[in-house]
C-alpha positions in Angstrom: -44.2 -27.9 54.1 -48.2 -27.8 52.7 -47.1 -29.1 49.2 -44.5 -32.1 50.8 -47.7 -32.7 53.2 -49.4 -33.3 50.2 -46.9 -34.6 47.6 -47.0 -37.7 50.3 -50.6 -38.0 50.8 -50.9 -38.1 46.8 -48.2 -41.1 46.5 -49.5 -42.7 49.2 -52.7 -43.3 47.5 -51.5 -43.9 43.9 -48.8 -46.5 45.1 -51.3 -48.7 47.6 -53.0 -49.9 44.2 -49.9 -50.7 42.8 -48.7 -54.5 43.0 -45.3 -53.8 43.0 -43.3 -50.2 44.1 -40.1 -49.0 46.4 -40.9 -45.8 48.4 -37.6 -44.4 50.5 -36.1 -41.1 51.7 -32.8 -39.7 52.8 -30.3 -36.5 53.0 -30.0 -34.0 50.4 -27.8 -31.1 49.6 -27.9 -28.8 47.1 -25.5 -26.2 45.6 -26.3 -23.3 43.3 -24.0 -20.9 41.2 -23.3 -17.6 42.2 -24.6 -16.4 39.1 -25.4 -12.8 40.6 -21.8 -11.9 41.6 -22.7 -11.6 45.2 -20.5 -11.9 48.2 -21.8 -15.5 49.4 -19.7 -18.2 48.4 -21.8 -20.8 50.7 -24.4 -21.4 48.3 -25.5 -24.9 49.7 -28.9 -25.6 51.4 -29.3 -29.0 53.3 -32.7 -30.9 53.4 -34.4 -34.0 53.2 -36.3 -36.2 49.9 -38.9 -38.9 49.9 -39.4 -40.7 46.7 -41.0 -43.5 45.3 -40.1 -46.0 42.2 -42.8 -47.4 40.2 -41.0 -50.3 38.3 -42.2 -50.4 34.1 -40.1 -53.2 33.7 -36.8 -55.0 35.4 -34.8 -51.7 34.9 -37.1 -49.1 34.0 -39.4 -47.3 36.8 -41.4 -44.1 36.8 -39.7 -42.1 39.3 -41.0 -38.9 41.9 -39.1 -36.9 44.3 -40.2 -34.6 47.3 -37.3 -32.4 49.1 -37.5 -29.6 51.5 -34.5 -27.6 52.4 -34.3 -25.9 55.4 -33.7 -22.1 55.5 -30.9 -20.2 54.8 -29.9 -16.8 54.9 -28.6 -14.6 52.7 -25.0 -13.3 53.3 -25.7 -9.8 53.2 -26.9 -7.8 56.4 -29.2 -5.6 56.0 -30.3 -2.2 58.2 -33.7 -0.9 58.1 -35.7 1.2 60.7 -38.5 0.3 62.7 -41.1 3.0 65.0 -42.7 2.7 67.8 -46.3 1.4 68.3 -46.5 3.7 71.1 -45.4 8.0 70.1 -44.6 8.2 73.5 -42.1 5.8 73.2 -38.5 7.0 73.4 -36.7 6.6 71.5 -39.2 6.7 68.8 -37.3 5.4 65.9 -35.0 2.4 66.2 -32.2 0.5 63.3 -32.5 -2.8 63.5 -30.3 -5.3 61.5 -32.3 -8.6 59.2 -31.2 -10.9 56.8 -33.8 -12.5 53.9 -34.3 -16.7 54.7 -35.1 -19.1 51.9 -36.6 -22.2 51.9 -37.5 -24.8 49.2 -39.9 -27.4 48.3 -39.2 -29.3 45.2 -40.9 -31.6 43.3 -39.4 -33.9 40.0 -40.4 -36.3 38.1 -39.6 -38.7 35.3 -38.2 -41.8 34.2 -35.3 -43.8 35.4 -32.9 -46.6 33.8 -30.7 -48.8 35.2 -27.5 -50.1 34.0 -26.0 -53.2 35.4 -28.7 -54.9 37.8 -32.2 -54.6 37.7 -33.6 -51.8 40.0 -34.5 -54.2 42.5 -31.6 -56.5 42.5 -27.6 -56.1 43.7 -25.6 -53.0 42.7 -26.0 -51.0 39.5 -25.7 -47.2 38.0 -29.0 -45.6 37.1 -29.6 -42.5 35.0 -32.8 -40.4 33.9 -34.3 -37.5 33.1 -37.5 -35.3 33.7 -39.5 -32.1 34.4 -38.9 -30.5 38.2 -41.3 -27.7 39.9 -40.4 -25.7 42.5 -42.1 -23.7 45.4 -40.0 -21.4 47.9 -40.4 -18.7 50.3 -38.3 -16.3 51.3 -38.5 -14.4 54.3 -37.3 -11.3 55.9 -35.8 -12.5 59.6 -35.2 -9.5 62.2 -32.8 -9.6 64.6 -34.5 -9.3 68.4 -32.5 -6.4 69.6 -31.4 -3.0 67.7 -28.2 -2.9 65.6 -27.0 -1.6 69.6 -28.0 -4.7 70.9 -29.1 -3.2 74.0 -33.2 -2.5 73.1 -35.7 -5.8 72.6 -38.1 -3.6 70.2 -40.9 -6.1 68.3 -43.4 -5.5 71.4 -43.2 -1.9 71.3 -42.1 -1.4 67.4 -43.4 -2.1 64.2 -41.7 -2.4 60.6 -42.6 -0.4 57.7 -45.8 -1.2 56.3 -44.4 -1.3 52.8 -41.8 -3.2 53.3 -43.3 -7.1 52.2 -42.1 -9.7 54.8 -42.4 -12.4 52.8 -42.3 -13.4 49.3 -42.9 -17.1 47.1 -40.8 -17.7 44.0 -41.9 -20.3 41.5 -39.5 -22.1 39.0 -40.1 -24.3 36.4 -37.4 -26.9 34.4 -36.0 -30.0 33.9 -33.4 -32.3 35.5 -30.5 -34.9 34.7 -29.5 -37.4 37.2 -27.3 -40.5 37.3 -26.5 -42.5 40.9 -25.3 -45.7 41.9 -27.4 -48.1 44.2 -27.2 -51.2 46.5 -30.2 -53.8 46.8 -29.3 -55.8 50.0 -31.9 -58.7 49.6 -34.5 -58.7 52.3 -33.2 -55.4 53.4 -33.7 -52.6 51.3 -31.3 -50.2 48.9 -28.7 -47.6 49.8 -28.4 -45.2 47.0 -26.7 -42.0 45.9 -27.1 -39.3 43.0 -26.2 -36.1 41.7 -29.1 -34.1 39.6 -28.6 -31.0 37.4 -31.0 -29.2 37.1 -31.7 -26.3 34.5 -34.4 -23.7 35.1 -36.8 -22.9 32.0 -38.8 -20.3 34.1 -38.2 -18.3 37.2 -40.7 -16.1 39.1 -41.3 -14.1 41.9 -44.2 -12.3 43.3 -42.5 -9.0 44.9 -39.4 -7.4 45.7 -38.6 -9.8 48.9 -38.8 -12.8 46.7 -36.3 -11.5 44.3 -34.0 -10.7 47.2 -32.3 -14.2 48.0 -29.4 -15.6 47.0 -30.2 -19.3 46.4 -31.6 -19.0 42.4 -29.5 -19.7 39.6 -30.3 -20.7 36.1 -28.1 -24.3 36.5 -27.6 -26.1 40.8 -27.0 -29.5 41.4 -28.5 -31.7 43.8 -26.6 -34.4 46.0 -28.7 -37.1 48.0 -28.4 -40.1 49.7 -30.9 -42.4 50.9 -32.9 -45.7 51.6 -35.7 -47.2 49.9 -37.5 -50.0 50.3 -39.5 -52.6 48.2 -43.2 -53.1 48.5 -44.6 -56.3 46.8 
């Protein structure tokens, strides 16, 4: 959430010197390829975009996008064990079930093209194309009790030092998109698109990162929103 914080903030203050700009949000989904022949066929994560429209001319506009999708966990259970603070405890060693969590901030940017209307004006397709950056984090999520169910442990256990909690991945590419939208006049717009997008460059920094499910090299992205015009 620290980079959509500040993705805002940063628009915020380029677009209030502008004369002329169209700043909206909505509902996103988006759906990556099981390109790791795992067992997870529900490869969608749902979120949420702001963007904002800087108009070059009557159906050209420099265009940025900020969406964050929620967490979702991997498929795949996994059983590790976890000891007690406490060598008194008894018993002293516990399994305990968790499943890895990702979550998503993206960024994109480029320009846009409309076909039809003007951006501003009735109903008309648009297409474009640009450069996309994205932050995640994925998380290691235990469950509360042992894999018994009976024993509520993470007061009087700990995991094992070595095992990393969290991770960030960092991925780097471009994007297609092509949507249609409605201007209703002294209103706003209702629009909808679908974005590609390719990867160029995907990173982790440790074993946890590299442990979810939602990566592939090609996802597509499905929103639908509101925007409106500032003059």
């Amino acid at each position: 959430m620290k980079y959509f914080s500040l993705f805002l903030i940063a628009i915020f203050i380029q677009s209030s010197a502008l004369a002329q700009f169209s700043f909206g949000g909505g509902l996103s989904t988006t759906k990556f390829f099981n390109s790791q022949s795992i067992q997870n066929q529900n490869l969608l994560m749902p979120g949420l975009h702001a963007h904002i429209e800087i108009p070059r001319s009557g159906d050209v506009t420099l265009y940025g996008r900020v969406a964050y999708l929620f967490p979702k966990a991997n498929n795949n259970t996994l059983t590790s064990y976890v000891t007690a603070i406490n060598q008194n405890t008894n018993p002293y060693i516990l399994a305990v079930n968790s499943r890895y969590k990702t979550s998503y901030v993206s960024l994109e940017g480029g320009n846009r093209y409309y076909i039809g209307n003007d951006y501003d004006n009735g109903f008309s397709g648009y297409g474009g194309s640009g450069i996309v950056v994205t932050f995640g984090t994925v998380r290691r999520a235990y469950e509360p009790t042992d894999v018994s169910g009976q024993i509520e442990w993470e007061q009087a256990y700990q995991t094992d030092p070595a095992d990393a909690t969290e991770g960030k991945l960092f991925a780097l590419g471009g994007y297609l998109q092509g949507g249609l939208k409605y201007t209703i006049p002294a209103l706003g717009t209702i629009y909808s698109d679908v974005t590609l997008n390719y990867l160029l460059l995907a990173n982790g920094n440790n074993n946890t990162a590299l442990a979810t499910e939602y990566i592939s090299p090609l996802y597509f992205n499905f929103s639908l929103g509101f925007k409106k015009d500032i003059y």
